[in-house]
Amino acid sequence: MKLRPIIVSLLENDMYKFSMGQVIYHQFSDYKTTWSFKCRNTDVVFTPEIVEEIKEQIKHYCTLRFTEDELAYLDKIKWIKGTYVDFLRLWQPRFEEFTITTDGEQGLTIEAAGSWLNTSMYEVPTLAIVNEVYFRMAYKYDELMDSFKAKLDEKIQKLVAGEYDLGAFSEFGLRRRLSAEAQALAVEKLSQIVTSNGNFVGTSNVYLAKQYNVTPVGTMAHEFIMCVGQGNHKHNPAYSNWYMMKAWVDEYGVLNGTALTDTITTDCFLMDFQLTYATLFSGVRHDSGDPIEWGEKMIKHYINLGIDPRTKTLLFSDSLNFERATELKKHFAKKTKVAFGIGTYISNDTKVTPLNIVMKVTRCNGQDVAKISDVKGKGMCKNPEYVDYLQRCIDWRLQH
């Protein structure tokens, strides 16, 4: 490695990877998945030197193990069970499950294939590595860090001064952060704010949550609905959300209950989000489409079920900044509880455009899987025929 190690702990992952990982361990331990990397920035080029550094950094990540101190921290989280902690004591990433090459339009391809238990855990550290290697090797990093610090201080000043009014918000920026240094600085400074305009409740980065004594935040990602709903070939994929919610409630009961709505469209989600599950889940998360339209739809759905929407939380997490979060909080005031998960705007706001990179599950148990969200362009399935099949299943269910 030319750079210092980027991932220094296996806790350096998003909390929802552990929340999903426990369900995977207890209910889907035999599932196999394939993950694929994609950079959506058309003007980005990964040089062979950058690719080699990414490869070496991932190889180093695969040497890490959970420490007893880290396992004790996880064991204290209310919904994490001892059986899963015991599994993590034995768990290790496997470099053999990665394929990293210089092929592809932008000079980098990454795939990971193996058990879902393993490959699910690779996504976020891999993206964090790609980000930091790229910005340290393609730019003058010190200049980026200076602009990051200036922008972060400006955000905090405006928040304290009352220009922004966020209410409860969390930092969700691990996968697309400028660097480990930048994210740690942001969490440290935000955790020290005392203001009525914003209540910083935690971070998705479990390592930093432990370090700065804030709440680790995160329940589920699209992968969970995709694999649970589409990985069993006997399932009709239009019922993916029902299978997801059943597995989640079987594992957690009323704990850890924020459901993600847009994996196969929110309209299809609402067909399964009926009284029992709407009562058991404490809220829902928005990740695509118009947030106000989505929020009003969720409030109407709760009211139609006879549930007071003011007892539920709408968590917004799609490309947010403080200004947009302020607008959403104002709009939904007195209608429902709102919270915000804010990522790149906190962890990688500099004088240059951040990377828009993803690593998505593309196959499960030998079959294509796909996401059809509330806006086009967020999916990564490599088989158009499967996407067409999934869309027809959804359409048929909605129409009949």
Short mmCIF file of C-alpha atoms in Angstrom, two decimals:
data_model
loop_
_atom_site.label_atom_id
_atom_site.label_comp_id
_atom_site.label_asym_id
_atom_site.label_seq_id
_atom_site.Cartn_x
_atom_site.Cartn_y
_atom_site.Cartn_z
CA MET A 1 0.00 0.00 0.00
CA LYS A 2 1.14 3.52 -0.80
CA LEU A 3 -1.41 5.06 1.57
CA ARG A 4 -2.03 4.33 5.22
CA PRO A 5 -4.74 1.68 5.88
CA ILE A 6 -8.16 3.18 5.18
CA ILE A 7 -10.37 0.64 6.97
CA VAL A 8 -8.88 -0.03 10.40
CA SER A 9 -11.74 -1.90 12.09
CA LEU A 10 -14.49 -4.30 11.04
CA LEU A 11 -16.86 -2.02 12.96
CA GLU A 12 -16.18 0.52 10.21
CA ASN A 13 -19.38 -0.42 8.43
CA ASP A 14 -22.94 0.90 8.33
CA MET A 15 -25.20 -0.21 11.18
CA TYR A 16 -27.77 -1.63 8.80
CA LYS A 17 -25.21 -4.21 7.66
CA PHE A 18 -25.23 -5.63 11.19
CA SER A 19 -29.03 -5.34 11.49
CA MET A 20 -29.48 -7.23 8.21
CA GLY A 21 -26.55 -9.53 8.95
CA GLN A 22 -28.22 -10.91 12.05
CA VAL A 23 -31.36 -11.84 10.10
CA ILE A 24 -29.24 -13.33 7.31
CA TYR A 25 -27.31 -15.42 9.86
CA HIS A 26 -30.45 -16.74 11.55
CA GLN A 27 -32.72 -17.20 8.52
CA PHE A 28 -30.78 -17.07 5.20
CA SER A 29 -27.31 -18.40 5.96
CA ASP A 30 -27.30 -20.60 2.84
CA TYR A 31 -28.00 -17.74 0.38
CA LYS A 32 -25.32 -16.88 -2.20
CA THR A 33 -24.97 -13.44 -3.78
CA THR A 34 -22.95 -11.57 -6.39
CA TRP A 35 -22.21 -7.85 -6.04
CA SER A 36 -21.08 -5.43 -8.76
CA PHE A 37 -19.45 -2.00 -8.56
CA LYS A 38 -20.50 0.97 -10.67
CA CYS A 39 -19.32 4.56 -10.93
CA ARG A 40 -22.06 6.84 -12.25
CA ASN A 41 -19.73 9.79 -12.90
CA THR A 42 -19.05 9.72 -16.63
CA ASP A 43 -15.89 11.89 -16.44
CA VAL A 44 -14.00 9.83 -13.84
CA VAL A 45 -11.02 7.65 -14.75
CA PHE A 46 -9.40 5.17 -12.39
CA THR A 47 -5.73 4.82 -13.34
CA PRO A 48 -3.91 1.48 -13.01
CA GLU A 49 -2.06 2.94 -10.00
CA ILE A 50 -5.37 3.82 -8.30
CA VAL A 51 -6.78 0.36 -9.04
CA GLU A 52 -3.68 -1.32 -7.60
CA GLU A 53 -3.97 0.75 -4.42
CA ILE A 54 -7.67 -0.12 -4.11
CA LYS A 55 -6.76 -3.78 -4.46
CA GLU A 56 -4.08 -3.57 -1.76
CA GLN A 57 -6.39 -1.66 0.60
CA ILE A 58 -9.12 -4.31 0.20
CA LYS A 59 -6.51 -7.00 0.79
CA HIS A 60 -5.59 -5.25 4.06
CA TYR A 61 -9.28 -4.97 5.04
CA CYS A 62 -9.49 -8.75 4.67
CA THR A 63 -6.81 -9.20 7.37
CA LEU A 64 -8.95 -7.53 10.05
CA ARG A 65 -10.84 -9.32 12.85
CA PHE A 66 -13.32 -8.11 15.44
CA THR A 67 -11.73 -7.42 18.82
CA GLU A 68 -13.37 -8.50 22.06
CA ASP A 69 -13.96 -4.84 22.92
CA GLU A 70 -15.79 -4.32 19.62
CA LEU A 71 -17.88 -7.45 20.12
CA ALA A 72 -18.81 -6.33 23.62
CA TYR A 73 -19.99 -3.01 22.15
CA LEU A 74 -22.22 -4.79 19.60
CA ASP A 75 -23.55 -7.11 22.31
CA LYS A 76 -24.87 -4.09 24.23
CA ILE A 77 -27.04 -2.93 21.31
CA LYS A 78 -30.59 -3.77 22.31
CA TRP A 79 -31.58 -5.84 19.27
CA ILE A 80 -28.26 -7.60 18.64
CA LYS A 81 -28.29 -11.19 19.90
CA GLY A 82 -25.48 -13.17 21.45
CA THR A 83 -25.62 -15.88 18.79
CA TYR A 84 -24.81 -13.32 16.08
CA VAL A 85 -22.02 -11.80 18.16
CA ASP A 86 -20.53 -15.30 18.56
CA PHE A 87 -20.65 -15.72 14.78
CA LEU A 88 -18.87 -12.38 14.27
CA ARG A 89 -16.14 -13.55 16.66
CA LEU A 90 -15.28 -16.17 14.03
CA TRP A 91 -16.03 -14.09 10.93
CA GLN A 92 -13.45 -12.69 8.55
CA PRO A 93 -13.59 -11.08 5.09
CA ARG A 94 -12.19 -13.24 2.27
CA PHE A 95 -10.08 -11.54 -0.41
CA GLU A 96 -10.58 -14.63 -2.57
CA GLU A 97 -14.22 -13.60 -3.05
CA PHE A 98 -13.22 -10.34 -4.79
CA THR A 99 -12.46 -9.87 -8.48
CA ILE A 100 -10.77 -6.51 -9.13
CA THR A 101 -9.56 -5.56 -12.61
CA THR A 102 -8.74 -2.57 -14.82
CA ASP A 103 -11.43 -3.57 -17.34
CA GLY A 104 -14.43 -1.38 -17.98
CA GLU A 105 -15.08 2.08 -19.37
CA GLN A 106 -13.60 3.97 -16.42
CA GLY A 107 -10.72 1.64 -15.65
CA LEU A 108 -12.13 -0.23 -12.66
CA THR A 109 -14.36 -3.25 -12.16
CA ILE A 110 -15.06 -4.85 -8.80
CA GLU A 111 -17.19 -7.91 -8.18
CA ALA A 112 -17.67 -9.96 -5.05
CA ALA A 113 -19.29 -13.39 -5.00
CA GLY A 114 -19.91 -15.79 -2.14
CA SER A 115 -22.26 -16.32 0.76
CA TRP A 116 -24.67 -13.44 1.44
CA LEU A 117 -23.33 -13.41 5.03
CA ASN A 118 -19.91 -12.46 3.66
CA THR A 119 -20.56 -10.38 0.59
CA SER A 120 -23.14 -8.12 2.20
CA MET A 121 -20.45 -6.93 4.62
CA TYR A 122 -18.04 -6.01 1.80
CA GLU A 123 -20.11 -3.30 0.10
CA VAL A 124 -19.59 -0.29 2.37
CA PRO A 125 -15.87 -0.75 3.21
CA THR A 126 -15.14 -1.30 -0.49
CA LEU A 127 -16.87 1.94 -1.48
CA ALA A 128 -15.13 3.85 1.31
CA ILE A 129 -11.79 2.53 0.07
CA VAL A 130 -12.51 3.47 -3.57
CA ASN A 131 -13.52 6.98 -2.53
CA GLU A 132 -10.54 7.74 -0.35
CA VAL A 133 -7.96 6.21 -2.70
CA TYR A 134 -9.39 8.19 -5.61
CA PHE A 135 -9.44 11.56 -3.86
CA ARG A 136 -6.00 11.10 -2.30
CA MET A 137 -4.36 9.99 -5.57
CA ALA A 138 -6.26 12.00 -8.22
CA TYR A 139 -6.30 15.36 -6.39
CA LYS A 140 -4.27 17.44 -3.96
CA TYR A 141 -5.90 15.94 -0.89
CA ASP A 142 -4.82 18.69 1.53
CA GLU A 143 -6.63 21.29 -0.57
CA LEU A 144 -9.79 19.15 -0.61
CA MET A 145 -9.59 18.72 3.15
CA ASP A 146 -9.24 22.48 3.65
CA SER A 147 -12.38 23.12 1.58
CA PHE A 148 -14.18 20.32 3.45
CA LYS A 149 -13.36 21.89 6.83
CA ALA A 150 -14.48 25.33 5.68
CA LYS A 151 -17.80 24.04 4.35
CA LEU A 152 -18.41 21.94 7.47
CA ASP A 153 -17.81 24.93 9.75
CA GLU A 154 -20.15 27.05 7.63
CA LYS A 155 -22.93 24.43 7.88
CA ILE A 156 -22.57 24.23 11.66
CA GLN A 157 -22.56 28.03 12.05
CA LYS A 158 -25.77 28.34 10.04
CA LEU A 159 -27.36 25.52 12.01
CA VAL A 160 -26.53 27.11 15.35
CA ALA A 161 -27.63 30.53 14.08
CA GLY A 162 -31.06 29.15 13.19
CA GLU A 163 -30.81 29.37 9.39
CA TYR A 164 -31.43 25.62 9.33
CA ASP A 165 -33.99 23.76 11.44
CA LEU A 166 -33.55 20.01 11.02
CA GLY A 167 -34.85 18.38 14.16
CA ALA A 168 -33.44 14.85 14.46
CA PHE A 169 -30.73 13.96 11.94
CA SER A 170 -27.98 11.37 11.52
CA GLU A 171 -24.79 11.17 9.48
CA PHE A 172 -25.02 8.49 6.77
CA GLY A 173 -21.89 9.22 4.72
CA LEU A 174 -19.45 6.33 5.22
CA ARG A 175 -19.69 4.84 1.73
CA ARG A 176 -19.01 8.13 -0.08
CA ARG A 177 -16.87 10.01 2.43
CA LEU A 178 -13.87 12.07 1.39
CA SER A 179 -11.76 10.16 3.89
CA ALA A 180 -11.87 8.51 7.30
CA GLU A 181 -10.32 11.70 8.67
CA ALA A 182 -13.07 13.87 7.19
CA GLN A 183 -15.95 11.71 8.44
CA ALA A 184 -14.48 11.50 11.94
CA LEU A 185 -14.12 15.28 12.07
CA ALA A 186 -17.73 15.76 10.96
CA VAL A 187 -19.11 13.34 13.55
CA GLU A 188 -16.95 14.83 16.28
CA LYS A 189 -18.07 18.40 15.56
CA LEU A 190 -21.73 17.55 15.05
CA SER A 191 -21.83 15.57 18.29
CA GLN A 192 -20.70 18.69 20.17
CA ILE A 193 -23.44 21.00 18.85
CA VAL A 194 -25.89 22.39 21.37
CA THR A 195 -28.83 23.95 19.53
CA SER A 196 -32.60 23.63 19.36
CA ASN A 197 -32.45 23.72 15.54
CA GLY A 198 -30.86 20.33 15.08
CA ASN A 199 -30.59 17.22 17.19
CA PHE A 200 -27.65 15.13 15.97
CA VAL A 201 -28.68 11.65 17.05
CA GLY A 202 -25.93 9.48 15.59
CA THR A 203 -24.07 8.02 12.65
CA SER A 204 -24.40 4.94 10.48
CA ASN A 205 -20.66 4.29 10.98
CA VAL A 206 -20.58 1.90 13.96
CA TYR A 207 -16.86 2.47 14.55
CA LEU A 208 -17.37 6.24 14.92
CA ALA A 209 -20.57 5.77 16.94
CA LYS A 210 -18.52 3.79 19.47
CA GLN A 211 -15.64 6.27 19.36
CA TYR A 212 -17.77 9.38 19.91
CA ASN A 213 -20.47 7.80 22.10
CA VAL A 214 -23.38 8.50 19.74
CA THR A 215 -26.10 6.14 18.51
CA PRO A 216 -25.30 3.71 15.64
CA VAL A 217 -28.19 4.20 13.21
CA GLY A 218 -29.51 1.85 10.51
CA THR A 219 -32.02 -0.93 9.86
CA MET A 220 -32.23 -2.25 6.29
CA ALA A 221 -31.14 -1.61 2.70
CA HIS A 222 -32.62 -2.55 -0.67
CA GLU A 223 -30.49 -5.70 -0.81
CA PHE A 224 -32.55 -7.24 1.98
CA ILE A 225 -35.88 -6.91 0.17
CA MET A 226 -34.30 -7.98 -3.12
CA CYS A 227 -32.66 -11.13 -1.76
CA VAL A 228 -35.41 -12.21 0.64
CA GLY A 229 -38.12 -11.58 -1.96
CA GLN A 230 -36.34 -12.70 -5.13
CA GLY A 231 -33.66 -15.12 -3.91
CA ASN A 232 -36.24 -17.87 -3.29
CA HIS A 233 -37.23 -18.94 -6.78
CA LYS A 234 -40.65 -20.14 -5.56
CA HIS A 235 -41.63 -16.59 -4.56
CA ASN A 236 -43.61 -14.18 -6.69
CA PRO A 237 -41.23 -11.16 -6.56
CA ALA A 238 -44.18 -8.75 -6.43
CA TYR A 239 -44.62 -9.94 -2.82
CA SER A 240 -41.00 -9.21 -1.87
CA ASN A 241 -42.00 -6.65 0.76
CA TRP A 242 -44.30 -9.11 2.53
CA TYR A 243 -41.52 -11.70 2.76
CA MET A 244 -39.13 -9.00 3.98
CA MET A 245 -41.46 -7.75 6.72
CA LYS A 246 -42.27 -11.25 7.93
CA ALA A 247 -38.57 -12.14 8.25
CA TRP A 248 -37.83 -8.83 9.99
CA VAL A 249 -40.64 -9.12 12.53
CA ASP A 250 -39.76 -12.78 13.18
CA GLU A 251 -36.26 -11.56 14.11
CA TYR A 252 -36.93 -8.28 15.89
CA GLY A 253 -40.58 -8.05 16.90
CA VAL A 254 -41.23 -4.34 17.49
CA LEU A 255 -37.51 -3.42 17.74
CA ASN A 256 -35.34 -1.90 15.01
CA GLY A 257 -38.38 -1.24 12.85
CA THR A 258 -37.87 1.22 9.99
CA ALA A 259 -39.07 -0.28 6.69
CA LEU A 260 -37.64 0.76 3.32
CA THR A 261 -40.47 1.34 0.87
CA ASP A 262 -39.15 1.76 -2.68
CA THR A 263 -37.40 -1.48 -3.68
CA ILE A 264 -40.23 -2.54 -6.00
CA THR A 265 -42.10 0.80 -5.89
CA THR A 266 -43.82 2.32 -2.87
CA ASP A 267 -47.27 1.58 -4.34
CA CYS A 268 -46.48 -2.14 -4.28
CA PHE A 269 -45.01 -1.83 -0.78
CA LEU A 270 -48.24 -0.30 0.55
CA MET A 271 -50.24 -3.35 -0.58
CA ASP A 272 -48.35 -5.40 2.03
CA PHE A 273 -47.88 -2.65 4.62
CA GLN A 274 -51.26 -3.29 6.20
CA LEU A 275 -52.44 -2.91 9.79
CA THR A 276 -50.24 -5.51 11.51
CA TYR A 277 -46.94 -4.49 9.92
CA ALA A 278 -47.80 -0.78 9.88
CA THR A 279 -48.38 -1.04 13.63
CA LEU A 280 -45.27 -3.10 14.40
CA PHE A 281 -42.84 -0.98 12.36
CA SER A 282 -42.04 2.35 14.02
CA GLY A 283 -41.67 4.11 10.69
CA VAL A 284 -40.61 4.05 7.04
CA ARG A 285 -37.62 5.32 5.04
CA HIS A 286 -37.71 7.38 1.84
CA ASP A 287 -34.92 6.85 -0.72
CA SER A 288 -36.29 7.84 -4.15
CA GLY A 289 -38.93 9.99 -5.78
CA ASP A 290 -40.46 13.25 -4.62
CA PRO A 291 -40.15 13.27 -0.79
CA ILE A 292 -43.21 15.44 -0.14
CA GLU A 293 -45.43 13.38 -2.42
CA TRP A 294 -44.09 10.21 -0.76
CA GLY A 295 -44.60 11.56 2.74
CA GLU A 296 -48.18 12.63 2.05
CA LYS A 297 -48.89 9.19 0.60
CA MET A 298 -47.53 7.52 3.75
CA ILE A 299 -49.57 9.80 6.05
CA LYS A 300 -52.74 9.07 4.08
CA HIS A 301 -52.00 5.33 4.27
CA TYR A 302 -51.58 5.45 8.05
CA ILE A 303 -54.83 7.43 8.44
CA ASN A 304 -56.71 4.94 6.24
CA LEU A 305 -55.48 2.15 8.52
CA GLY A 306 -56.70 4.02 11.60
CA ILE A 307 -53.15 4.75 12.79
CA ASP A 308 -52.25 8.24 14.02
CA PRO A 309 -49.34 9.29 11.74
CA ARG A 310 -48.00 11.48 14.54
CA THR A 311 -46.96 8.26 16.30
CA LYS A 312 -44.81 7.18 13.33
CA THR A 313 -41.51 8.43 11.90
CA LEU A 314 -40.79 9.29 8.27
CA LEU A 315 -37.02 8.94 7.73
CA PHE A 316 -35.72 10.81 4.67
CA SER A 317 -32.36 9.74 3.23
CA ASP A 318 -32.26 10.59 -0.49
CA SER A 319 -29.55 13.10 -1.50
CA LEU A 320 -30.35 15.49 1.33
CA ASN A 321 -28.70 18.72 2.44
CA PHE A 322 -29.56 20.88 5.45
CA GLU A 323 -31.66 23.26 3.37
CA ARG A 324 -33.83 20.50 1.90
CA ALA A 325 -34.19 18.83 5.31
CA THR A 326 -35.35 22.14 6.77
CA GLU A 327 -38.03 22.43 4.06
CA LEU A 328 -39.25 18.88 4.71
CA LYS A 329 -39.39 19.37 8.47
CA LYS A 330 -41.43 22.55 8.00
CA HIS A 331 -43.82 20.86 5.57
CA PHE A 332 -44.53 17.86 7.81
CA ALA A 333 -44.63 19.77 11.11
CA LYS A 334 -47.54 18.59 13.28
CA LYS A 335 -48.47 15.92 10.69
CA THR A 336 -45.93 13.25 11.66
CA LYS A 337 -42.48 12.73 13.17
CA VAL A 338 -39.60 13.23 10.72
CA ALA A 339 -35.92 12.35 10.84
CA PHE A 340 -33.10 12.67 8.33
CA GLY A 341 -30.16 10.54 7.27
CA ILE A 342 -27.70 12.85 5.52
CA GLY A 343 -24.71 11.38 3.72
CA THR A 344 -22.43 12.92 1.11
CA TYR A 345 -23.42 16.50 2.00
CA ILE A 346 -21.84 15.97 5.42
CA SER A 347 -19.01 13.54 4.67
CA ASN A 348 -17.76 14.70 1.23
CA ASP A 349 -18.70 18.32 0.54
CA THR A 350 -15.60 19.93 -1.02
CA LYS A 351 -14.68 22.16 -3.96
CA VAL A 352 -14.88 19.18 -6.36
CA THR A 353 -17.80 16.95 -7.36
CA PRO A 354 -18.06 13.84 -5.17
CA LEU A 355 -18.04 10.36 -6.66
CA ASN A 356 -21.43 8.80 -7.27
CA ILE A 357 -20.43 5.17 -6.77
CA VAL A 358 -22.47 2.15 -5.77
CA MET A 359 -21.96 -1.56 -5.21
CA LYS A 360 -25.19 -3.47 -5.63
CA VAL A 361 -26.33 -7.07 -5.36
CA THR A 362 -26.97 -8.30 -8.90
CA ARG A 363 -27.56 -12.04 -8.38
CA CYS A 364 -28.91 -14.17 -5.56
CA ASN A 365 -28.89 -17.98 -5.53
CA GLY A 366 -27.97 -18.13 -9.20
CA GLN A 367 -30.77 -15.82 -10.33
CA ASP A 368 -30.87 -12.19 -11.34
CA VAL A 369 -32.33 -9.74 -8.83
CA ALA A 370 -33.42 -6.18 -9.49
CA LYS A 371 -34.67 -3.01 -7.89
CA ILE A 372 -37.46 -0.96 -9.48
CA SER A 373 -37.60 2.16 -7.34
CA ASP A 374 -39.85 5.21 -7.56
CA VAL A 375 -37.51 6.88 -10.09
CA LYS A 376 -35.62 5.42 -13.04
CA GLY A 377 -31.86 5.00 -13.13
CA LYS A 378 -31.15 3.53 -9.69
CA GLY A 379 -31.17 -0.14 -10.69
CA MET A 380 -28.17 -2.24 -11.70
CA CYS A 381 -29.57 -5.55 -12.96
CA LYS A 382 -27.53 -6.92 -15.87
CA ASN A 383 -30.46 -8.80 -17.41
CA PRO A 384 -33.12 -6.57 -19.07
CA GLU A 385 -35.41 -9.59 -19.49
CA TYR A 386 -35.51 -10.10 -15.72
CA VAL A 387 -36.25 -6.42 -15.11
CA ASP A 388 -39.13 -6.71 -17.59
CA TYR A 389 -40.41 -9.83 -15.81
CA LEU A 390 -40.25 -8.11 -12.42
CA GLN A 391 -42.05 -5.04 -13.76
CA ARG A 392 -44.80 -7.21 -15.23
CA CYS A 393 -45.24 -9.01 -11.88
CA ILE A 394 -45.57 -5.66 -10.10
CA ASP A 395 -47.95 -4.26 -12.70
CA TRP A 396 -50.18 -7.34 -12.61
CA ARG A 397 -50.44 -7.20 -8.84
CA LEU A 398 -51.21 -3.48 -8.77
CA GLN A 399 -53.86 -3.87 -11.49
CA HIS A 400 -55.54 -6.98 -10.08
#
